[in-house]
Every structure is written in structure tokens, then in C-alpha cells.
PDB file of C-alpha atoms and ligand atoms in Angstrom:
ATOM      1  CA  UNK O   1       0.000   0.000   0.000  1.00 38.00           C
ATOM      2  CA  UNK O   2       3.005   2.231   0.398  1.00 41.00           C
ATOM      3  CA  UNK O   3       3.465   2.283  -3.331  1.00 37.00           C
ATOM      4  CA  UNK O   4      -0.188   3.027  -3.781  1.00 38.00           C
ATOM      5  CA  UNK O   5       0.083   5.928  -1.392  1.00 36.00           C
ATOM      6  CA  UNK O   6       2.844   7.339  -3.533  1.00 33.00           C
ATOM      7  CA  UNK O   7       0.716   7.126  -6.609  1.00 33.00           C
ATOM      8  CA  UNK O   8      -2.167   9.133  -5.238  1.00 31.00           C
ATOM      9  CA  UNK O   9      -3.072  11.854  -7.622  1.00 31.00           C
ATOM     10  CA  UNK O  10      -4.081  15.058  -5.989  1.00 28.00           C
ATOM     11  CA  UNK O  11      -6.421  15.766  -8.874  1.00 28.00           C
ATOM     12  CA  UNK O  12      -8.489  12.797  -7.877  1.00 28.00           C
ATOM     13  CA  UNK O  13      -9.589  14.345  -4.616  1.00 28.00           C
ATOM     14  CA  UNK O  14     -10.858  17.573  -5.969  1.00 30.00           C
ATOM     15  CA  UNK O  15     -14.326  16.103  -5.902  1.00 29.00           C
ATOM     16  CA  UNK O  16     -16.844  18.008  -3.864  1.00 27.00           C
ATOM     17  CA  UNK O  17     -19.247  15.106  -3.770  1.00 31.00           C
ATOM     18  CA  UNK O  18     -20.786  13.657  -0.681  1.00 33.00           C
ATOM     19  CA  UNK O  19     -21.273  16.826   1.294  1.00 35.00           C
ATOM     20  CA  UNK O  20     -24.536  18.633   1.520  1.00 34.00           C
ATOM     21  CA  UNK O  21     -22.869  21.879   2.442  1.00 36.00           C
ATOM     22  CA  UNK O  22     -21.133  21.866  -0.892  1.00 36.00           C
ATOM     23  CA  UNK O  23     -24.256  21.430  -2.958  1.00 35.00           C
ATOM     24  CA  UNK O  24     -24.459  25.115  -3.948  1.00 36.00           C
ATOM     25  CA  UNK O  25     -20.779  25.064  -4.889  1.00 35.00           C
ATOM     26  CA  UNK O  26     -21.252  22.021  -7.067  1.00 34.00           C
ATOM     27  CA  UNK O  27     -24.086  23.741  -8.821  1.00 33.00           C
ATOM     28  CA  UNK O  28     -22.042  26.845  -9.487  1.00 33.00           C
ATOM     29  CA  UNK O  29     -19.105  24.825 -10.695  1.00 34.00           C
ATOM     30  CA  UNK O  30     -21.358  22.955 -13.053  1.00 31.00           C
ATOM     31  CA  UNK O  31     -22.483  26.249 -14.511  1.00 33.00           C
ATOM     32  CA  UNK O  32     -18.919  26.938 -15.422  1.00 30.00           C
ATOM     33  CA  UNK O  33     -18.391  29.847 -13.082  1.00 31.00           C
ATOM     34  CA  UNK O  34     -14.946  30.372 -11.743  1.00 28.00           C
ATOM     35  CA  UNK O  35     -16.254  29.374  -8.369  1.00 32.00           C
ATOM     36  CA  UNK O  36     -14.535  30.630  -5.366  1.00 34.00           C
ATOM     37  CA  UNK O  37     -14.603  28.857  -2.064  1.00 39.00           C
ATOM     38  CA  UNK O  38     -15.650  30.095   0.354  1.00 41.00           C
ATOM     39  CA  UNK O  39     -18.450  32.390  -0.770  1.00 39.00           C
ATOM     40  CA  UNK O  40     -17.332  35.971  -1.105  1.00 38.00           C
ATOM     41  CA  UNK O  41     -19.739  37.258   1.478  1.00 36.00           C
ATOM     42  CA  UNK O  42     -18.137  35.055   4.105  1.00 37.00           C
ATOM     43  CA  UNK O  43     -14.564  35.643   3.101  1.00 45.00           C
ATOM     44  CA  UNK O  44     -14.477  39.021   1.452  1.00 41.00           C
ATOM     45  CA  UNK O  45     -10.749  39.648   1.433  1.00 44.00           C
ATOM     46  CA  UNK O  46      -9.746  36.373  -0.091  1.00 47.00           C
ATOM     47  CA  UNK O  47     -11.433  36.471  -3.449  1.00 46.00           C
ATOM     48  CA  UNK O  48      -8.190  36.561  -5.377  1.00 44.00           C
ATOM     49  CA  UNK O  49      -6.767  33.554  -3.623  1.00 47.00           C
ATOM     50  CA  UNK O  50      -9.715  31.305  -4.233  1.00 53.00           C
ATOM     51  CA  UNK O  51     -10.154  31.932  -7.925  1.00 42.00           C
ATOM     52  CA  UNK O  52      -9.331  28.312  -8.427  1.00 51.00           C
ATOM     53  CA  UNK O  53     -11.036  25.389  -6.801  1.00 64.00           C
ATOM     54  CA  UNK O  54      -9.714  24.428  -3.443  1.00 81.00           C
ATOM     55  CA  UNK O  55      -8.642  20.808  -3.023  1.00 86.00           C
ATOM     56  CA  UNK O  56     -11.015  19.381  -0.446  1.00 88.00           C
ATOM     57  CA  UNK O  57     -10.168  16.139   1.259  1.00 92.00           C
ATOM     58  CA  UNK O  58     -12.884  13.587   1.744  1.00 89.00           C
ATOM     59  CA  UNK O  59     -13.273   9.816   1.864  1.00 91.00           C
ATOM     60  CA  UNK O  60     -11.789   7.455   0.846  1.00 94.00           C
ATOM     61  CA  UNK O  61      -8.799   7.977   3.109  1.00 95.00           C
ATOM     62  CA  UNK O  62      -6.494   6.197   5.541  1.00 96.00           C
ATOM     63  CA  UNK O  63      -8.469   5.467   8.690  1.00 96.00           C
ATOM     64  CA  UNK O  64      -5.481   6.484  10.830  1.00 97.00           C
ATOM     65  CA  UNK O  65      -3.614   9.428   9.296  1.00 96.00           C
ATOM     66  CA  UNK O  66      -6.326  10.602   6.901  1.00 96.00           C
ATOM     67  CA  UNK O  67      -4.138  10.378   3.805  1.00 95.00           C
ATOM     68  CA  UNK O  68      -6.544  10.515   0.851  1.00 94.00           C
ATOM     69  CA  UNK O  69      -6.823   7.422  -1.331  1.00 93.00           C
ATOM     70  CA  UNK O  70      -7.568   7.430  -5.011  1.00 90.00           C
ATOM     71  CA  UNK O  71      -9.740   4.332  -4.647  1.00 90.00           C
ATOM     72  CA  UNK O  72     -11.995   3.121  -1.885  1.00 93.00           C
ATOM     73  CA  UNK O  73     -10.139   0.318  -0.134  1.00 91.00           C
ATOM     74  CA  UNK O  74     -12.966  -0.367   2.310  1.00 91.00           C
ATOM     75  CA  UNK O  75     -13.709   0.688   5.869  1.00 89.00           C
ATOM     76  CA  UNK O  76     -10.715   0.880   8.158  1.00 94.00           C
ATOM     77  CA  UNK O  77      -8.128   0.688   5.356  1.00 96.00           C
ATOM     78  CA  UNK O  78      -4.693   1.996   6.320  1.00 96.00           C
ATOM     79  CA  UNK O  79      -2.005   3.583   4.182  1.00 94.00           C
ATOM     80  CA  UNK O  80       1.393   1.934   3.896  1.00 93.00           C
ATOM     81  CA  UNK O  81       2.971   3.962   6.673  1.00 92.00           C
ATOM     82  CA  UNK O  82       0.172   3.461   9.179  1.00 95.00           C
ATOM     83  CA  UNK O  83      -0.003  -0.276   8.544  1.00 95.00           C
ATOM     84  CA  UNK O  84       3.696  -0.479   9.405  1.00 96.00           C
ATOM     85  CA  UNK O  85       3.437   1.760  12.455  1.00 95.00           C
ATOM     86  CA  UNK O  86       0.231   3.320  13.735  1.00 96.00           C
ATOM     87  CA  UNK O  87       0.643   7.008  14.634  1.00 96.00           C
ATOM     88  CA  UNK O  88       0.592   8.025  18.302  1.00 96.00           C
ATOM     89  CA  UNK O  89      -2.786   9.665  17.700  1.00 98.00           C
ATOM     90  CA  UNK O  90      -5.860   7.628  16.827  1.00 98.00           C
ATOM     91  CA  UNK O  91      -7.232   9.338  13.710  1.00 98.00           C
ATOM     92  CA  UNK O  92      -6.290  12.486  11.815  1.00 98.00           C
ATOM     93  CA  UNK O  93      -8.542  14.354   9.431  1.00 98.00           C
ATOM     94  CA  UNK O  94      -8.053  17.549   7.427  1.00 97.00           C
ATOM     95  CA  UNK O  95     -10.461  19.688   5.449  1.00 94.00           C
ATOM     96  CA  UNK O  96      -8.275  20.396   2.453  1.00 91.00           C
ATOM     97  CA  UNK O  97      -4.851  19.973   0.936  1.00 93.00           C
ATOM     98  CA  UNK O  98      -2.184  22.460   1.898  1.00 92.00           C
ATOM     99  CA  UNK O  99      -1.143  23.895  -1.434  1.00 88.00           C
ATOM    100  CA  UNK O 100      -0.858  27.141  -3.350  1.00 81.00           C
ATOM    101  CA  UNK O 101      -4.599  27.650  -3.114  1.00 80.00           C
ATOM    102  CA  UNK O 102      -5.100  27.167   0.608  1.00 83.00           C
ATOM    103  CA  UNK O 103      -1.780  28.586   1.757  1.00 84.00           C
ATOM    104  CA  UNK O 104      -2.633  32.275   1.767  1.00 79.00           C
ATOM    105  CA  UNK O 105      -5.758  32.321   3.940  1.00 79.00           C
ATOM    106  CA  UNK O 106      -4.108  29.914   6.368  1.00 84.00           C
ATOM    107  CA  UNK O 107      -0.949  31.996   6.653  1.00 83.00           C
ATOM    108  CA  UNK O 108      -3.091  35.082   6.875  1.00 79.00           C
ATOM    109  CA  UNK O 109      -4.833  33.623   9.926  1.00 79.00           C
ATOM    110  CA  UNK O 110      -1.567  32.385  11.395  1.00 79.00           C
ATOM    111  CA  UNK O 111       0.524  35.507  11.026  1.00 77.00           C
ATOM    112  CA  UNK O 112      -1.866  38.413  10.943  1.00 71.00           C
ATOM    113  CA  UNK O 113      -4.723  37.002  12.970  1.00 67.00           C
ATOM    114  CA  UNK O 114      -7.193  37.859  10.250  1.00 68.00           C
ATOM    115  CA  UNK O 115     -10.234  36.150  11.621  1.00 73.00           C
ATOM    116  CA  UNK O 116     -12.813  36.930   8.966  1.00 71.00           C
ATOM    117  CA  UNK O 117     -12.491  33.409   7.537  1.00 76.00           C
ATOM    118  CA  UNK O 118     -12.970  31.649  10.856  1.00 85.00           C
ATOM    119  CA  UNK O 119     -16.658  30.843  10.413  1.00 83.00           C
ATOM    120  CA  UNK O 120     -15.931  29.102   7.131  1.00 83.00           C
ATOM    121  CA  UNK O 121     -12.873  27.396   8.555  1.00 88.00           C
ATOM    122  CA  UNK O 122     -14.996  26.076  11.433  1.00 92.00           C
ATOM    123  CA  UNK O 123     -17.609  24.715   9.025  1.00 89.00           C
ATOM    124  CA  UNK O 124     -14.858  22.967   7.113  1.00 90.00           C
ATOM    125  CA  UNK O 125     -13.403  21.501  10.292  1.00 95.00           C
ATOM    126  CA  UNK O 126     -16.841  20.212  11.219  1.00 95.00           C
ATOM    127  CA  UNK O 127     -17.265  18.601   7.809  1.00 93.00           C
ATOM    128  CA  UNK O 128     -13.842  16.960   7.769  1.00 95.00           C
ATOM    129  CA  UNK O 129     -14.090  15.909  11.417  1.00 97.00           C
ATOM    130  CA  UNK O 130     -17.680  14.695  11.446  1.00 96.00           C
ATOM    131  CA  UNK O 131     -16.687  11.138  12.411  1.00 95.00           C
ATOM    132  CA  UNK O 132     -14.439  12.417  15.213  1.00 97.00           C
ATOM    133  CA  UNK O 133     -16.870  14.990  16.551  1.00 97.00           C
ATOM    134  CA  UNK O 134     -19.646  12.543  17.391  1.00 96.00           C
ATOM    135  CA  UNK O 135     -17.645  10.984  20.225  1.00 93.00           C
ATOM    136  CA  UNK O 136     -15.498  13.947  21.278  1.00 98.00           C
ATOM    137  CA  UNK O 137     -15.497  15.373  24.801  1.00 97.00           C
ATOM    138  CA  UNK O 138     -12.998  18.244  24.535  1.00 97.00           C
ATOM    139  CA  UNK O 139     -11.182  20.176  21.814  1.00 97.00           C
ATOM    140  CA  UNK O 140      -7.512  20.848  22.535  1.00 97.00           C
ATOM    141  CA  UNK O 141      -5.671  23.405  20.376  1.00 96.00           C
ATOM    142  CA  UNK O 142      -2.001  22.735  19.692  1.00 96.00           C
ATOM    143  CA  UNK O 143      -0.303  25.313  21.927  1.00 95.00           C
ATOM    144  CA  UNK O 144       2.383  27.795  21.016  1.00 91.00           C
ATOM    145  CA  UNK O 145       5.364  28.220  23.285  1.00 89.00           C
ATOM    146  CA  UNK O 146       4.576  31.069  25.729  1.00 88.00           C
ATOM    147  CA  UNK O 147       7.397  33.118  24.213  1.00 88.00           C
ATOM    148  CA  UNK O 148       5.947  32.830  20.741  1.00 86.00           C
ATOM    149  CA  UNK O 149       2.443  33.451  22.035  1.00 87.00           C
ATOM    150  CA  UNK O 150       3.622  36.702  23.635  1.00 84.00           C
ATOM    151  CA  UNK O 151       5.228  37.776  20.379  1.00 83.00           C
ATOM    152  CA  UNK O 152       2.256  36.852  18.213  1.00 82.00           C
ATOM    153  CA  UNK O 153      -0.437  37.638  20.794  1.00 83.00           C
ATOM    154  CA  UNK O 154      -2.789  34.894  19.635  1.00 86.00           C
ATOM    155  CA  UNK O 155      -2.720  31.224  18.814  1.00 91.00           C
ATOM    156  CA  UNK O 156      -4.392  30.417  15.508  1.00 91.00           C
ATOM    157  CA  UNK O 157      -5.136  26.863  16.692  1.00 94.00           C
ATOM    158  CA  UNK O 158      -6.995  28.261  19.706  1.00 93.00           C
ATOM    159  CA  UNK O 159      -9.020  30.545  17.431  1.00 92.00           C
ATOM    160  CA  UNK O 160      -9.997  27.525  15.353  1.00 94.00           C
ATOM    161  CA  UNK O 161     -10.873  25.457  18.442  1.00 95.00           C
ATOM    162  CA  UNK O 162     -13.061  28.256  19.787  1.00 94.00           C
ATOM    163  CA  UNK O 163     -14.910  28.616  16.487  1.00 93.00           C
ATOM    164  CA  UNK O 164     -15.468  24.876  16.177  1.00 96.00           C
ATOM    165  CA  UNK O 165     -16.611  24.761  19.787  1.00 96.00           C
ATOM    166  CA  UNK O 166     -19.270  27.385  19.064  1.00 94.00           C
ATOM    167  CA  UNK O 167     -20.476  25.350  16.124  1.00 94.00           C
ATOM    168  CA  UNK O 168     -20.532  21.965  17.857  1.00 96.00           C
ATOM    169  CA  UNK O 169     -21.000  22.793  21.553  1.00 96.00           C
ATOM    170  CA  UNK O 170     -17.972  20.675  22.365  1.00 97.00           C
ATOM    171  CA  UNK O 171     -15.979  22.527  25.035  1.00 96.00           C
ATOM    172  CA  UNK O 172     -12.405  23.540  24.315  1.00 95.00           C
ATOM    173  CA  UNK O 173      -9.486  23.783  26.705  1.00 95.00           C
ATOM    174  CA  UNK O 174      -6.589  26.046  25.769  1.00 94.00           C
ATOM    175  CA  UNK O 175      -4.692  25.479  29.001  1.00 93.00           C
ATOM    176  CA  UNK O 176      -4.496  21.674  29.254  1.00 95.00           C
ATOM    177  CA  UNK O 177      -1.491  21.282  27.003  1.00 96.00           C
ATOM    178  CA  UNK O 178       1.605  23.463  27.114  1.00 94.00           C
ATOM    179  CA  UNK O 179       4.644  23.703  24.963  1.00 93.00           C
ATOM    180  CA  UNK O 180       7.648  23.381  27.214  1.00 90.00           C
ATOM    181  CA  UNK O 181      10.291  23.367  24.518  1.00 83.00           C
ATOM    182  CA  UNK O 182      10.759  26.418  22.368  1.00 79.00           C
ATOM    183  CA  UNK O 183      11.355  24.600  19.115  1.00 70.00           C
ATOM    184  CA  UNK O 184      12.948  26.402  16.230  1.00 65.00           C
ATOM    185  CA  UNK O 185      10.706  26.765  13.218  1.00 64.00           C
ATOM    186  CA  UNK O 186       9.956  23.466  11.522  1.00 62.00           C
ATOM    187  CA  UNK O 187      10.170  24.812   8.005  1.00 62.00           C
ATOM    188  CA  UNK O 188      12.992  23.347   5.938  1.00 63.00           C
ATOM    189  CA  UNK O 189      13.311  20.269   8.147  1.00 67.00           C
ATOM    190  CA  UNK O 190      12.998  16.689   7.038  1.00 74.00           C
ATOM    191  CA  UNK O 191      10.412  14.401   8.613  1.00 74.00           C
ATOM    192  CA  UNK O 192      12.932  12.742  10.918  1.00 78.00           C
ATOM    193  CA  UNK O 193      14.417  16.091  11.966  1.00 78.00           C
ATOM    194  CA  UNK O 194      10.917  17.295  12.809  1.00 75.00           C
ATOM    195  CA  UNK O 195      10.325  14.227  14.953  1.00 77.00           C
ATOM    196  CA  UNK O 196      13.542  14.780  16.906  1.00 79.00           C
ATOM    197  CA  UNK O 197      12.758  18.452  17.226  1.00 78.00           C
ATOM    198  CA  UNK O 198       9.388  17.710  18.759  1.00 81.00           C
ATOM    199  CA  UNK O 199      10.409  15.078  21.300  1.00 81.00           C
ATOM    200  CA  UNK O 200       9.260  16.125  24.747  1.00 83.00           C
ATOM    201  CA  UNK O 201       8.031  19.463  23.457  1.00 89.00           C
ATOM    202  CA  UNK O 202       4.584  19.195  25.086  1.00 95.00           C
ATOM    203  CA  UNK O 203       3.285  18.524  28.557  1.00 95.00           C
ATOM    204  CA  UNK O 204      -0.137  18.325  30.197  1.00 96.00           C
ATOM    205  CA  UNK O 205      -0.649  20.843  32.983  1.00 94.00           C
ATOM    206  CA  UNK O 206      -1.169  19.018  36.285  1.00 95.00           C
ATOM    207  CA  UNK O 207      -4.334  20.902  37.159  1.00 94.00           C
ATOM    208  CA  UNK O 208      -5.925  19.713  33.904  1.00 94.00           C
ATOM    209  CA  UNK O 209      -5.109  16.018  34.178  1.00 95.00           C
ATOM    210  CA  UNK O 210      -8.444  15.351  35.885  1.00 96.00           C
ATOM    211  CA  UNK O 211     -10.239  17.119  33.042  1.00 95.00           C
ATOM    212  CA  UNK O 212      -8.742  15.133  30.184  1.00 97.00           C
ATOM    213  CA  UNK O 213      -8.425  11.764  31.922  1.00 97.00           C
ATOM    214  CA  UNK O 214     -10.449   9.018  30.207  1.00 98.00           C
ATOM    215  CA  UNK O 215     -11.762  11.548  27.707  1.00 98.00           C
ATOM    216  CA  UNK O 216     -11.980  11.564  23.920  1.00 98.00           C
ATOM    217  CA  UNK O 217      -9.997  14.552  22.731  1.00 98.00           C
ATOM    218  CA  UNK O 218      -9.646  16.271  19.393  1.00 98.00           C
ATOM    219  CA  UNK O 219      -6.394  18.087  18.868  1.00 98.00           C
ATOM    220  CA  UNK O 220      -6.920  21.158  16.683  1.00 98.00           C
ATOM    221  CA  UNK O 221      -4.315  22.794  14.451  1.00 97.00           C
ATOM    222  CA  UNK O 222      -4.151  24.739  11.212  1.00 94.00           C
ATOM    223  CA  UNK O 223      -1.825  22.516   9.178  1.00 95.00           C
ATOM    224  CA  UNK O 224      -0.473  19.001   9.500  1.00 95.00           C
ATOM    225  CA  UNK O 225       2.816  18.609   7.707  1.00 91.00           C
ATOM    226  CA  UNK O 226       4.644  15.449   8.782  1.00 89.00           C
ATOM    227  CA  UNK O 227       2.430  14.816  11.799  1.00 93.00           C
ATOM    228  CA  UNK O 228       5.404  15.192  14.178  1.00 92.00           C
ATOM    229  CA  UNK O 229       3.692  17.905  16.212  1.00 94.00           C
ATOM    230  CA  UNK O 230       0.403  16.009  16.384  1.00 96.00           C
ATOM    231  CA  UNK O 231       2.185  12.855  17.501  1.00 96.00           C
ATOM    232  CA  UNK O 232       4.150  14.659  20.201  1.00 95.00           C
ATOM    233  CA  UNK O 233       0.934  16.229  21.527  1.00 97.00           C
ATOM    234  CA  UNK O 234      -0.911  12.915  21.386  1.00 97.00           C
ATOM    235  CA  UNK O 235       1.837  11.169  23.345  1.00 97.00           C
ATOM    236  CA  UNK O 236       1.698  13.792  26.078  1.00 97.00           C
ATOM    237  CA  UNK O 237      -2.107  13.658  26.287  1.00 98.00           C
ATOM    238  CA  UNK O 238      -2.177   9.866  26.373  1.00 98.00           C
ATOM    239  CA  UNK O 239       0.526   9.724  29.017  1.00 97.00           C
ATOM    240  CA  UNK O 240      -1.749  11.950  31.091  1.00 97.00           C
ATOM    241  CA  UNK O 241      -4.610   9.479  30.703  1.00 98.00           C
ATOM    242  CA  UNK O 242      -6.582  10.621  27.639  1.00 98.00           C
ATOM    243  CA  UNK O 243      -8.630   7.751  26.235  1.00 98.00           C
ATOM    244  CA  UNK O 244      -8.501   8.792  22.596  1.00 98.00           C
ATOM    245  CA  UNK O 245      -6.652  11.567  20.802  1.00 98.00           C
ATOM    246  CA  UNK O 246      -7.868  12.433  17.315  1.00 98.00           C
ATOM    247  CA  UNK O 247      -6.411  15.239  15.228  1.00 98.00           C
ATOM    248  CA  UNK O 248      -8.341  17.735  13.139  1.00 98.00           C
ATOM    249  CA  UNK O 249      -6.599  20.312  10.969  1.00 98.00           C
ATOM    250  CA  UNK O 250      -7.707  22.745   8.328  1.00 94.00           C
ATOM    251  CA  UNK O 251      -5.159  21.489   5.851  1.00 95.00           C
ATOM    252  CA  UNK O 252      -2.543  18.841   5.456  1.00 95.00           C
ATOM    253  CA  UNK O 253       0.392  18.266   3.211  1.00 93.00           C
ATOM    254  CA  UNK O 254      -0.340  15.353   0.908  1.00 91.00           C
ATOM    255  CA  UNK O 255       3.028  13.862   0.278  1.00 77.00           C
ATOM    256  CA  UNK O 256       4.429  10.631   1.573  1.00 56.00           C
ATOM    257  CA  UNK O 257       7.356  12.192   3.357  1.00 47.00           C
ATOM    258  CA  UNK O 258       8.478   9.098   5.197  1.00 45.00           C
ATOM    259  CA  UNK O 259       9.340   7.619   1.827  1.00 43.00           C
ATOM    260  CA  UNK O 260      11.332  10.687   0.957  1.00 41.00           C
ATOM    261  CA  UNK O 261      13.544  11.723   3.824  1.00 40.00           C
ATOM    262  CA  UNK O 262      15.114  14.410   1.692  1.00 38.00           C
ATOM    263  CA  UNK O 263      11.816  16.164   1.381  1.00 39.00           C
ATOM    264  CA  UNK O 264      12.322  19.677   2.574  1.00 37.00           C
ATOM    265  CA  UNK O 265       9.351  21.897   2.875  1.00 38.00           C
ATOM    266  CA  UNK O 266       9.408  25.599   3.095  1.00 34.00           C
ATOM    267  CA  UNK O 267       5.861  26.245   4.056  1.00 37.00           C
ATOM    268  CA  UNK O 268       5.655  26.849   7.784  1.00 37.00           C
TER     269      UNK O 268
HETATM  270 ZN1   ZN E   1      -2.137   6.517   7.185  1.00 84.24          ZN
END
């Protein structure tokens, strides 16, 4: 299946099918309009970025890491990597592919705190995470190191968790998990370097252990690249007694990086 994972064509997952919330978009696309997602009224400043169709992720995908498959391999099918070694988290899902189309609004949220797209982002998280949300007790945003939080003044993952919480009524806890290691930026690092970089980077705050113990958690972040951050968070939460740790991100990189250790990304 590893080979199959490599052969996935991104074009194949552009389909908008299977989601009621996309019905109007499908209709517009069919009419040949240069449809922009999300609708302009909801995301007024991003028209230029979304002139092309965004690459949504939907089933079929790896039950564990959420890597999209070109063909339906049946319920519970795993990609090559996950069948060799299951990630430290239980399931990961993402709303769309991190690419030239989705990069700008995501970076705009991350670096300038432009929150006008949050409502749409939250709807997309709810769509992509619908299987996770049904059993979830608490949303946990991936924390920034306090130093970085002071510099940036907001955590984009916390903004996403709050918006999704409003939409789903699942409570969110921004203080359960802390980043105890100020890791240098992950951009330009290979998958294995990212893993080393992230070891022991997160810790559950003692006062919150009772809150997350035996609970189903969803870790929220903007982008999943190699999954190193998500895995480090999941390990910390599980060590503290969490029953299940799922991961829900706006976007994910769709590239089998474990098969290509020289892969160097420059995106985050
Ligand atoms: Zn997988």
C-alpha cells in the first residue's frame, strides 16, 4: 500500500461530492463559473486567492492518518505507513490539501490574525471531522510556546478550536497542554528532523489532568505537515490518561514524506 500511497493523484480528490454543504458550490461549478470557495460574502478579502477550486479532502482515506486514497479500499483501510506503524494519535482528518490555493488564507490567519475566515474554517473543520466529533469530549488546540504566544499575541489553533466549539457545543481547553520546549521553526526540516525536534516538546498541565483523563480529545491545528507535532501532543495527552486523541486540521500536506527523507518543505 506504500506504493499506492505514492501514486495518489491530488487531482483525484478535488471532488466536492458527498457533502450537503457543498451542494451550492457544485451547482455553481457545473455552470462553469470560476467558483470561489468560500463564498465571497463570508470571506471578502480572499477572493483573489480562491479563484481556483480548493482541493477538499474527503473519503476514501487512511483510517489512521487521513491520507486521501484514489480508490476506496474499504472501511478501516490503512495507508502503507500506518499499517507499518500506527501514529501516536488515533485518527487524523483535514479539510483540504495544503497547497498554493489554501496557503494564503491559512498563513493570513496564522501571522496576521485575520479572523474573517474563521466561520468558514470552522464549518470545514466540522465537515472533515464529522466522524471524530460525534464521540469527542474536549477540543484541545495545539499550543504555542509562551514566548511565541507573547510575540504573536494569539494562537491560531486556539481561534480555530473556539470557532469549532461554538459550532458543535464541544468545550475547548486552551490550558491543558503546554509547549515546554521552544522549538525552532519546523520549516525546511525533514520528517525525521521534525520528529527529533518535537520530542518532549509538550506537557499536560497538572491541574488539567483530571479534566482530560479518560476523555476523547480532538487536537486542533491549522496545518499538518509530517504529523510530528500532532504525535508529540498525542503522546503527552495519552501519558496523562486521555482515552482517545484524534487530530483535526484545516489542511494537510499530501506527500508521503516518510518515503522521501530528503523532502524539505518551506511552508511553515
Ligand atoms: Zn495513514
